[in-house]
Tab-separated table of C-alpha atoms in Angstrom:
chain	number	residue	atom	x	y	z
A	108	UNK	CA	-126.751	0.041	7.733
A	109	UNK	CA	-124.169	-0.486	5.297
A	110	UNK	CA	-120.781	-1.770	6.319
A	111	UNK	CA	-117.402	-1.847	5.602
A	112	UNK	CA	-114.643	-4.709	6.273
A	113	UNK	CA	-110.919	-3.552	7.056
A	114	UNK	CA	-107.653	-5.648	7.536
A	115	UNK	CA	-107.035	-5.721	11.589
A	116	UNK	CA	-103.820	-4.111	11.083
A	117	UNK	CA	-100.948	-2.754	8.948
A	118	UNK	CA	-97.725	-1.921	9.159
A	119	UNK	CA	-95.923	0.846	7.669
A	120	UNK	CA	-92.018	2.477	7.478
A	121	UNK	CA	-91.813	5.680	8.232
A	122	UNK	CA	-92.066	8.416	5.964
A	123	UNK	CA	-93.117	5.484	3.466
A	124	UNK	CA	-96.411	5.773	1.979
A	125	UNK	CA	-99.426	3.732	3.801
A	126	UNK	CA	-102.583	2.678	2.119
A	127	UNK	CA	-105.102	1.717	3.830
A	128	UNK	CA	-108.292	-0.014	2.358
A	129	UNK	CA	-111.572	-0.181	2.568
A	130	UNK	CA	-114.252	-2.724	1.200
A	131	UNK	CA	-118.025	-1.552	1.120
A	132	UNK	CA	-119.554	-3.568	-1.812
A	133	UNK	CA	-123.256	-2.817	-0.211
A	134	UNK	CA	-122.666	0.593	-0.256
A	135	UNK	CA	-126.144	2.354	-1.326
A	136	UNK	CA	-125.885	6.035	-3.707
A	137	UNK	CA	-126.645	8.372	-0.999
A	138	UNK	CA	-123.758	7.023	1.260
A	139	UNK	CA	-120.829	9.313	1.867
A	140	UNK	CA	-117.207	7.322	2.822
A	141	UNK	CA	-116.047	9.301	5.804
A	142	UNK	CA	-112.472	7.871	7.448
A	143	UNK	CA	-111.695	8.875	11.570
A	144	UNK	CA	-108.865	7.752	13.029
A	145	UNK	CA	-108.269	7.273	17.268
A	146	UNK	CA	-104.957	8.185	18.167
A	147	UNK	CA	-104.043	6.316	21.516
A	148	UNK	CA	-106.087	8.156	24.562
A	149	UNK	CA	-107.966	9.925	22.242
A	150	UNK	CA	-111.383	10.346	20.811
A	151	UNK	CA	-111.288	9.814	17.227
A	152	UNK	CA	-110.525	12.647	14.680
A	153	UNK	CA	-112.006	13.307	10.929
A	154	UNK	CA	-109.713	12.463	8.182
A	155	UNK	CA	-111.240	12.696	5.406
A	156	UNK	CA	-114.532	11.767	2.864
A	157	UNK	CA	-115.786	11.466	-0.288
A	158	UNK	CA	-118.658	10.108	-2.236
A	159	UNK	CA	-117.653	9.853	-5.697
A	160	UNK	CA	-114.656	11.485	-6.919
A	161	UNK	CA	-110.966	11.030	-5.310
A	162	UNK	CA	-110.424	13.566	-2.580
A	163	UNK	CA	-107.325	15.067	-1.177
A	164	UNK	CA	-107.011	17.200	1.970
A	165	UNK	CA	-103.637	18.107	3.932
A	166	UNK	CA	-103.996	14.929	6.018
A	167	UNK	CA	-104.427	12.442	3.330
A	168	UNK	CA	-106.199	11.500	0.114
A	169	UNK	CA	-108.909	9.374	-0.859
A	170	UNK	CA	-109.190	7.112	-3.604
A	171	UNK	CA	-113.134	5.932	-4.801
A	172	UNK	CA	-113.169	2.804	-6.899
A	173	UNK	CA	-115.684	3.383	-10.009
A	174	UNK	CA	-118.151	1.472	-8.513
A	175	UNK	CA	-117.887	2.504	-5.420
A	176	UNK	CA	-117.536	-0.794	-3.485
A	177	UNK	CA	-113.914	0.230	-2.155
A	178	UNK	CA	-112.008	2.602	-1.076
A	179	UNK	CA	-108.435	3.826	-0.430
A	180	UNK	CA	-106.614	5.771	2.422
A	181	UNK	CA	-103.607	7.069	1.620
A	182	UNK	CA	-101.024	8.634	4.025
A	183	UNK	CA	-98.335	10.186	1.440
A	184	UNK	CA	-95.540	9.853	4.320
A	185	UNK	CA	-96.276	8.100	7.364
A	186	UNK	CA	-94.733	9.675	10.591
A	187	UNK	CA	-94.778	8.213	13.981
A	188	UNK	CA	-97.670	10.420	14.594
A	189	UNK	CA	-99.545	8.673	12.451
A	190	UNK	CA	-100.059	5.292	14.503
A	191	UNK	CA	-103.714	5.288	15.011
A	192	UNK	CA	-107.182	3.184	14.766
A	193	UNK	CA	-108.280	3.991	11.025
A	194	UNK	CA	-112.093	3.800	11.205
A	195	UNK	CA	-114.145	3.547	7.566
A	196	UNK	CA	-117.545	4.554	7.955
A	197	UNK	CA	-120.558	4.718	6.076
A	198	UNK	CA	-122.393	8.027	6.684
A	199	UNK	CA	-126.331	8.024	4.480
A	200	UNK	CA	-127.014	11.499	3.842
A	201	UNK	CA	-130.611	10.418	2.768
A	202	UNK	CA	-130.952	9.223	6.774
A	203	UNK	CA	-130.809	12.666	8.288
A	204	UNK	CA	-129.746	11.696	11.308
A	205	UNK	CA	-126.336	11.317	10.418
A	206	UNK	CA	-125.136	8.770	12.391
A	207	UNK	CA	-121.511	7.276	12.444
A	208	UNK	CA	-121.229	3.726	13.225
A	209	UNK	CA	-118.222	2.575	13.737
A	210	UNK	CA	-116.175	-1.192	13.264
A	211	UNK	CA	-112.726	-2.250	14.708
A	212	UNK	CA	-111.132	-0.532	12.482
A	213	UNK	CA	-107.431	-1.085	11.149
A	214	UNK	CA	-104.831	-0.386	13.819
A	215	UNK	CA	-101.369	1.130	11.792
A	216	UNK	CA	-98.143	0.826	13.331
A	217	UNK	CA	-95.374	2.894	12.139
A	218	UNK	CA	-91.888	1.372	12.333
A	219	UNK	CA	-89.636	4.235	13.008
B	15	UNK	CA	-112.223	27.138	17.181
B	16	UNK	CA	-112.518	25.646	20.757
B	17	UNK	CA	-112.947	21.618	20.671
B	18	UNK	CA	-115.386	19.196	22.860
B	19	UNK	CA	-114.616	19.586	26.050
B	20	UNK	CA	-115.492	16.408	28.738
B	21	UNK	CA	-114.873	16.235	32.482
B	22	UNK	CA	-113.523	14.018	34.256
B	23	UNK	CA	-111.326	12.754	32.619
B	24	UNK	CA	-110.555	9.501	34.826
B	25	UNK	CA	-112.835	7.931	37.070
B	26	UNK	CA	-113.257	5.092	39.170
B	27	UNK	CA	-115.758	4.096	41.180
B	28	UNK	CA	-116.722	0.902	42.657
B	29	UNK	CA	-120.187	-1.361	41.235
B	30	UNK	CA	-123.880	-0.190	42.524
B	31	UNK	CA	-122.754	3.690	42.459
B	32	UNK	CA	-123.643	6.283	40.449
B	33	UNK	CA	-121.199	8.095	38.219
B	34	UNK	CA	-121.835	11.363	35.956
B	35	UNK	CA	-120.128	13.004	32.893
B	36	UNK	CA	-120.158	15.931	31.862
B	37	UNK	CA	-120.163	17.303	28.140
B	38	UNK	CA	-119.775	20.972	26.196
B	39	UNK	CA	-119.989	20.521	22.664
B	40	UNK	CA	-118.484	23.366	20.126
B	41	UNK	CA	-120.170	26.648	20.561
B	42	UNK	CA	-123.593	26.664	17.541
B	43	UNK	CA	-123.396	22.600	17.388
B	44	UNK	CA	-126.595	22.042	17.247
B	45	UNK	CA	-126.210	17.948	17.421
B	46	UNK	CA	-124.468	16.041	20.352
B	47	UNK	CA	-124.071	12.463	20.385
B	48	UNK	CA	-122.841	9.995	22.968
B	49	UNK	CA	-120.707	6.753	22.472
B	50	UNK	CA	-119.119	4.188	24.684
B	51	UNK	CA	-115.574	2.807	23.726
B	52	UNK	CA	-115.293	-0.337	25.144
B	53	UNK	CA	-111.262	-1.641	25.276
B	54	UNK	CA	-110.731	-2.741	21.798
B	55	UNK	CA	-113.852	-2.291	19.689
B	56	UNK	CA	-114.773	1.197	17.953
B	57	UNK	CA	-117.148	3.269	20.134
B	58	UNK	CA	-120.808	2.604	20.105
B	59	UNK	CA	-123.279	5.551	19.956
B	60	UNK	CA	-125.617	5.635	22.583
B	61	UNK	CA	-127.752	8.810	22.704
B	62	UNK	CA	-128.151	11.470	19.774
B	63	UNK	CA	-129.508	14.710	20.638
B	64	UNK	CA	-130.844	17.359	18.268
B	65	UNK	CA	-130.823	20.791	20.400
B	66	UNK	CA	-132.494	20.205	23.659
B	67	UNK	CA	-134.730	17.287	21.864
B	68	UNK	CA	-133.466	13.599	21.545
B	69	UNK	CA	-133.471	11.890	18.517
B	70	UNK	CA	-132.418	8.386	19.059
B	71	UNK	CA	-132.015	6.945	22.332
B	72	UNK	CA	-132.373	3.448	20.947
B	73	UNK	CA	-129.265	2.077	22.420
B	74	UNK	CA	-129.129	3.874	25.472
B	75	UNK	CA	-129.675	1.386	28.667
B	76	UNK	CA	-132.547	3.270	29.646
B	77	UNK	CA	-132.681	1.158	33.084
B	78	UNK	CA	-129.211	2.355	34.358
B	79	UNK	CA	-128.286	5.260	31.939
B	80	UNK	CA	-129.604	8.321	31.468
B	81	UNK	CA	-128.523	12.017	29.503
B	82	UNK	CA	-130.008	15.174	29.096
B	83	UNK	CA	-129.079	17.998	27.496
B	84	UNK	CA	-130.659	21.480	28.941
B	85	UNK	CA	-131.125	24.696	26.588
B	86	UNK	CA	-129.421	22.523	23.792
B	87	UNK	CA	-125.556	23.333	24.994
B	88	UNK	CA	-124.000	21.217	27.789
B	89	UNK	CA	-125.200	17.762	28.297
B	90	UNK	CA	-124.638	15.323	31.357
B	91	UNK	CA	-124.651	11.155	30.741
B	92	UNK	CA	-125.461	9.420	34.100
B	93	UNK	CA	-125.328	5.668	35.107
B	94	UNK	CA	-126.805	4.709	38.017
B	95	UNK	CA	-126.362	1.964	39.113
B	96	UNK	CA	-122.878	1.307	37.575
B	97	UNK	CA	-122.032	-2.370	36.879
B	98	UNK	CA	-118.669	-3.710	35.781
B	99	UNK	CA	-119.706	-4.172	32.275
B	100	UNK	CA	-119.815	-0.226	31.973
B	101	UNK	CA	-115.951	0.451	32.296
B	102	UNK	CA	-115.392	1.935	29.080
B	103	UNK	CA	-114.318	5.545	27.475
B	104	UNK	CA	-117.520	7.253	27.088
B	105	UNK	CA	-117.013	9.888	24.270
B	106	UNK	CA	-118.816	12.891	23.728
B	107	UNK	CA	-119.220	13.968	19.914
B	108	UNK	CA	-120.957	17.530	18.124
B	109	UNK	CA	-121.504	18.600	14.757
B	110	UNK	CA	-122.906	21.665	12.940
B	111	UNK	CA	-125.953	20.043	11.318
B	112	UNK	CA	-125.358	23.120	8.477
B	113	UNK	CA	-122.369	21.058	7.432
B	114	UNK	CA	-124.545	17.984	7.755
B	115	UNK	CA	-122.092	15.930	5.261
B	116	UNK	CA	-119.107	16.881	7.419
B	117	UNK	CA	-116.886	15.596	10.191
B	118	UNK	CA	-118.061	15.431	13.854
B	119	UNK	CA	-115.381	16.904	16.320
B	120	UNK	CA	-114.975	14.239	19.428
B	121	UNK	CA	-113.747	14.949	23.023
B	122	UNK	CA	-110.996	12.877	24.204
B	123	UNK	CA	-113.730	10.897	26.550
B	124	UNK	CA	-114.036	9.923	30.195
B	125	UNK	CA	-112.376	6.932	31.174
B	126	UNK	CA	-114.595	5.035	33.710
B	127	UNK	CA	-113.077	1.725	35.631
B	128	UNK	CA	-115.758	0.302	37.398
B	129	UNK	CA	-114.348	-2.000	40.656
């Protein structure tokens, strides 16, 4: 399996922008970049993904180096709510089985 | 749309007994998966299930842990017997294999301490 290497953790201001990256430089043409993050006492939610092109949803955005070997999280304004376990995964769509395995992950902290 | 729904949500029970959780994925996910969260690493898949069928078992401790998942909706995860190395959040995942590329939808896990 591919993988990905995070920072262990980040801090952010609130309602400051947070990016959060991602470095995948064996990533393989079929793989999609999918991010979850684990709130505290919870199982870990979708974000967002991409396999190309940036992305943007209503939770974040996702920014796709040209050659694919990083990526970039971005939370526009971070809010307290936003302290989580920011997994970047690795998802093969040429697999099938569609598999997430996860790493450790970058733990944000928002400073209020 | 409903979420992943898991019960118990806390448990604790002491080493050598058994211990069962219980899983029911979003209504028409076909796939179910289940991972184990130990404190401070990512979770860890341990069974993937395809309807009623199984598709990878490969990290499942088949001598303590077993799962099944009957008529392809609810599935159970059992240890027996549970050792000390097992407390962890086990998490219960699903996803609609028509939106293969697509987010899985977790449950907020069972919490097993085992004493």
């Amino acid at each position: 399996d591919a993988k990905t290497t995070q920072p262990n953790s980040m801090e952010s201001n609130e309602e400051e922008p947070v990016h959060l990256p991602c470095n995948h430089s064996t990533i393989s043409g079929t793989d999609y970049i999918h991010w979850y993050r684990q709130l505290p006492s919870q199982g870990p939610e979708y974000v967002i993904h991409g396999l190309t092109s940036n992305v943007n949803n209503r939770m974040a955005s996702l920014a796709i180096a040209e050659d694919r070997k990083s990526s970039t999280l971005i939370l526009h304004r971070a809010t307290l709510r936003d302290a989580a376990v920011y997994y970047c995964i690795l998802l093969d769509s040429g697999a099938g089985s569609y598999q997430l395995t996860f790493g450790k992950g970058t733990k944000l902290s928002v400073i209020p | 749309e409903a979420g992943v729904a898991q019960s118990p949500r806390y448990k604790i029970i002491e080493k050598r007994q058994s211990v069962a959780f219980w899983c029911n994925p979003i209504s028409g996910h076909a796939t179910l998966y289940w991972y184990q969260q130990i404190l401070g690493q990512g979770p860890k898949l341990l069974i993937q299930f395809q309807n009623n069928g199984v598709v990878d078992d490969s990290q499942l401790p088949k001598d303590r842990f077993s799962a099944e998942r009957l008529k392809g909706v609810d599935s159970t995860l059992k240890i027996q017997p549970a050792k000390l190395e097992d407390s962890a959040v086990y998490l219960c995942a699903s996803r609609n294999i028509r939106q293969a590329k697509y987010g899985y939808t977790f449950g907020s896990g069972t919490r097993l301490t085992v004493v």
